[in-house]
PDB file of C-alpha atoms in Angstrom:
ATOM      1  CA  MET A   1       3.761   6.375  25.627  1.00 72.00           C
ATOM      2  CA  ARG A   2       5.575   4.444  22.932  1.00 81.00           C
ATOM      3  CA  SER A   3       8.674   2.493  23.914  1.00 91.00           C
ATOM      4  CA  LEU A   4      12.031   3.068  22.247  1.00 93.00           C
ATOM      5  CA  PRO A   5      12.214  -0.506  20.885  1.00 94.00           C
ATOM      6  CA  VAL A   6       8.795  -0.151  19.223  1.00 92.00           C
ATOM      7  CA  THR A   7       9.832   3.192  17.704  1.00 92.00           C
ATOM      8  CA  VAL A   8      13.130   1.815  16.408  1.00 95.00           C
ATOM      9  CA  ILE A   9      11.478  -1.309  14.967  1.00 94.00           C
ATOM     10  CA  THR A  10       8.780   0.798  13.307  1.00 94.00           C
ATOM     11  CA  LEU A  11      11.420   3.049  11.736  1.00 94.00           C
ATOM     12  CA  LEU A  12      13.362   0.014  10.474  1.00 96.00           C
ATOM     13  CA  CYS A  13      10.179  -1.440   8.949  1.00 95.00           C
ATOM     14  CA  ALA A  14       9.342   1.908   7.353  1.00 96.00           C
ATOM     15  CA  ALA A  15      12.864   2.243   5.971  1.00 96.00           C
ATOM     16  CA  SER A  16      12.766  -1.241   4.463  1.00 95.00           C
ATOM     17  CA  VAL A  17       9.540  -0.664   2.535  1.00 96.00           C
ATOM     18  CA  LEU A  18      10.490   2.901   1.599  1.00 97.00           C
ATOM     19  CA  VAL A  19      13.865   1.864   0.159  1.00 96.00           C
ATOM     20  CA  PHE A  20      12.397  -0.898  -1.972  1.00 96.00           C
ATOM     21  CA  GLY A  21       9.294   1.135  -2.807  1.00 96.00           C
ATOM     22  CA  VAL A  22      11.239   4.154  -4.019  1.00 97.00           C
ATOM     23  CA  TRP A  23      13.557   1.851  -5.965  1.00 96.00           C
ATOM     24  CA  ALA A  24      10.643   0.014  -7.637  1.00 96.00           C
ATOM     25  CA  TYR A  25       8.774   3.229  -8.392  1.00 96.00           C
ATOM     26  CA  PHE A  26      11.616   5.319  -9.761  1.00 96.00           C
ATOM     27  CA  ALA A  27      13.965   2.663 -11.210  1.00 96.00           C
ATOM     28  CA  PRO A  28      11.684  -0.255 -12.132  1.00 94.00           C
ATOM     29  CA  VAL A  29      14.087  -1.981 -14.546  1.00 94.00           C
ATOM     30  CA  SER A  30      16.911  -1.998 -12.001  1.00 94.00           C
ATOM     31  CA  PHE A  31      14.542  -3.209  -9.285  1.00 94.00           C
ATOM     32  CA  ILE A  32      13.184  -6.085 -11.375  1.00 93.00           C
ATOM     33  CA  ASP A  33      16.723  -7.067 -12.422  1.00 92.00           C
ATOM     34  CA  TYR A  34      17.653  -7.258  -8.739  1.00 92.00           C
ATOM     35  CA  VAL A  35      14.611  -9.205  -7.529  1.00 91.00           C
ATOM     36  CA  ASN A  36      14.755 -11.453 -10.613  1.00 88.00           C
ATOM     37  CA  TYR A  37      11.024 -11.673 -11.306  1.00 83.00           C
ATOM     38  CA  ALA A  38      10.151 -12.148 -14.943  1.00 82.00           C
ATOM     39  CA  PRO A  39       8.515 -11.055 -17.061  1.00 88.00           C
ATOM     40  CA  TYR A  40       9.167  -7.393 -16.486  1.00 89.00           C
ATOM     41  CA  ASN A  41       6.050  -5.236 -16.226  1.00 92.00           C
ATOM     42  CA  GLU A  42       6.853  -1.570 -15.782  1.00 92.00           C
ATOM     43  CA  HIS A  43       3.403  -0.499 -14.666  1.00 92.00           C
ATOM     44  CA  LEU A  44       2.944  -3.226 -12.066  1.00 93.00           C
ATOM     45  CA  THR A  45       6.406  -2.453 -10.701  1.00 95.00           C
ATOM     46  CA  HIS A  46       5.421   1.218 -10.400  1.00 94.00           C
ATOM     47  CA  ASP A  47       2.239   0.184  -8.583  1.00 94.00           C
ATOM     48  CA  ALA A  48       4.136  -2.080  -6.182  1.00 94.00           C
ATOM     49  CA  GLY A  49       6.513   0.782  -5.431  1.00 96.00           C
ATOM     50  CA  ALA A  50       3.621   3.194  -4.868  1.00 97.00           C
ATOM     51  CA  PHE A  51       2.009   0.904  -2.310  1.00 97.00           C
ATOM     52  CA  GLN A  52       5.308   0.202  -0.519  1.00 97.00           C
ATOM     53  CA  ILE A  53       5.963   3.942  -0.247  1.00 97.00           C
ATOM     54  CA  GLY A  54       2.441   4.438   1.127  1.00 97.00           C
ATOM     55  CA  ILE A  55       2.976   1.762   3.774  1.00 97.00           C
ATOM     56  CA  GLY A  56       6.282   3.323   4.834  1.00 97.00           C
ATOM     57  CA  PHE A  57       4.747   6.790   4.958  1.00 97.00           C
ATOM     58  CA  GLY A  58       1.845   5.457   7.032  1.00 97.00           C
ATOM     59  CA  LEU A  59       4.252   3.887   9.538  1.00 96.00           C
ATOM     60  CA  ILE A  60       6.220   7.104   9.938  1.00 96.00           C
ATOM     61  CA  THR A  61       3.002   9.114  10.214  1.00 96.00           C
ATOM     62  CA  ALA A  62       1.809   6.769  12.976  1.00 95.00           C
ATOM     63  CA  LEU A  63       4.946   7.591  14.963  1.00 94.00           C
ATOM     64  CA  LEU A  64       4.409  11.323  14.531  1.00 93.00           C
ATOM     65  CA  TRP A  65       0.627  11.571  14.801  1.00 90.00           C
ATOM     66  CA  ASN A  66      -1.169   9.747  17.581  1.00 87.00           C
ATOM     67  CA  ASN A  67      -4.201   9.054  15.409  1.00 91.00           C
ATOM     68  CA  THR A  68      -4.473   5.587  13.906  1.00 92.00           C
ATOM     69  CA  LEU A  69      -7.104   6.528  11.348  1.00 94.00           C
ATOM     70  CA  GLY A  70      -5.140   9.616  10.358  1.00 94.00           C
ATOM     71  CA  ALA A  71      -1.936   7.613   9.902  1.00 95.00           C
ATOM     72  CA  ALA A  72      -3.749   4.984   7.837  1.00 96.00           C
ATOM     73  CA  LEU A  73      -5.379   7.668   5.699  1.00 97.00           C
ATOM     74  CA  ALA A  74      -2.064   9.472   5.221  1.00 96.00           C
ATOM     75  CA  GLY A  75      -0.474   6.235   4.001  1.00 97.00           C
ATOM     76  CA  PHE A  76      -3.454   5.679   1.716  1.00 97.00           C
ATOM     77  CA  VAL A  77      -3.236   9.192   0.268  1.00 97.00           C
ATOM     78  CA  VAL A  78       0.465   8.807  -0.548  1.00 97.00           C
ATOM     79  CA  ALA A  79      -0.013   5.326  -2.059  1.00 97.00           C
ATOM     80  CA  SER A  80      -3.115   6.324  -3.972  1.00 97.00           C
ATOM     81  CA  GLY A  81      -1.556   9.542  -5.230  1.00 97.00           C
ATOM     82  CA  LEU A  82       1.506   7.708  -6.529  1.00 97.00           C
ATOM     83  CA  HIS A  83      -0.733   4.973  -7.961  1.00 96.00           C
ATOM     84  CA  THR A  84      -2.752   7.627  -9.791  1.00 97.00           C
ATOM     85  CA  TRP A  85       0.438   9.204 -11.096  1.00 96.00           C
ATOM     86  CA  SER A  86       1.755   5.833 -12.314  1.00 95.00           C
ATOM     87  CA  HIS A  87      -1.482   5.292 -14.246  1.00 95.00           C
ATOM     88  CA  PHE A  88      -1.079   8.749 -15.769  1.00 96.00           C
ATOM     89  CA  THR A  89       2.572   8.307 -16.753  1.00 94.00           C
ATOM     90  CA  ASP A  90       2.053   4.698 -17.918  1.00 92.00           C
ATOM     91  CA  ARG A  91      -1.096   5.377 -19.931  1.00 91.00           C
ATOM     92  CA  HIS A  92       0.891   4.782 -23.142  1.00 91.00           C
ATOM     93  CA  ILE A  93       1.413   1.105 -22.174  1.00 90.00           C
ATOM     94  CA  GLY A  94      -2.144   0.203 -21.190  1.00 88.00           C
ATOM     95  CA  GLY A  95      -4.973   0.730 -18.770  1.00 89.00           C
ATOM     96  CA  HIS A  96      -8.293   2.453 -19.260  1.00 93.00           C
ATOM     97  CA  GLY A  97      -9.243   6.065 -19.838  1.00 91.00           C
ATOM     98  CA  SER A  98     -11.213   6.039 -16.585  1.00 94.00           C
ATOM     99  CA  ASP A  99      -8.262   4.920 -14.424  1.00 93.00           C
ATOM    100  CA  VAL A 100      -6.702   8.307 -13.693  1.00 96.00           C
ATOM    101  CA  PRO A 101      -9.946  10.165 -12.898  1.00 96.00           C
ATOM    102  CA  LEU A 102     -11.295   7.370 -10.685  1.00 97.00           C
ATOM    103  CA  LEU A 103      -8.020   6.824  -8.851  1.00 96.00           C
ATOM    104  CA  GLY A 104      -7.545  10.574  -8.517  1.00 97.00           C
ATOM    105  CA  ALA A 105     -11.032  10.912  -7.064  1.00 97.00           C
ATOM    106  CA  THR A 106     -10.312   8.334  -4.360  1.00 97.00           C
ATOM    107  CA  THR A 107      -7.053  10.113  -3.564  1.00 97.00           C
ATOM    108  CA  LEU A 108      -8.944  13.391  -3.185  1.00 98.00           C
ATOM    109  CA  LEU A 109     -11.490  11.703  -0.906  1.00 97.00           C
ATOM    110  CA  GLY A 110      -8.623  10.508   1.284  1.00 96.00           C
ATOM    111  CA  ILE A 111      -7.228  14.037   1.402  1.00 97.00           C
ATOM    112  CA  VAL A 112     -10.644  15.382   2.421  1.00 97.00           C
ATOM    113  CA  ALA A 113     -10.825  12.809   5.230  1.00 96.00           C
ATOM    114  CA  VAL A 114      -7.353  13.811   6.487  1.00 95.00           C
ATOM    115  CA  ILE A 115      -8.341  17.494   6.432  1.00 95.00           C
ATOM    116  CA  LEU A 116     -11.545  16.738   8.350  1.00 95.00           C
ATOM    117  CA  LEU A 117      -9.535  14.802  10.968  1.00 93.00           C
ATOM    118  CA  LEU A 118      -7.092  17.691  11.313  1.00 91.00           C
ATOM    119  CA  ARG A 119      -9.917  20.201  11.684  1.00 91.00           C
ATOM    120  CA  ARG A 120     -11.591  18.056  14.336  1.00 88.00           C
ATOM    121  CA  LYS A 121      -8.286  17.768  16.220  1.00 76.00           C
ATOM    122  CA  ASN A 122      -7.748  21.534  16.119  1.00 74.00           C
ATOM    123  CA  ALA A 123     -11.310  22.373  17.149  1.00 66.00           C
TER     124      ALA A 123
END
């Protein structure tokens, strides 16, 4: 059984990375202005936001699902999915043609692993 202090601390940690991750992902110029890191790189700011959101999602999933591998995979799937999307939307500013398919494939593999865990749990 998880203690209340651990739950509250986990939620605070998740909130902190989710707030900054969502900000970096969806408003990268504003985020970089606030944190004062130059030079501005839109794509890397999107990526940082994607991974922060994935970490926050993984923490919340760990509170809801008593499966450490499942929570880690769920965080990975969210981060990897957003990372794939940032490569797709930022393709006009750089990257490689293989980025989106390769990143998308790893995201799909993570989804398959989560589905297999859920099936095993329900069996």
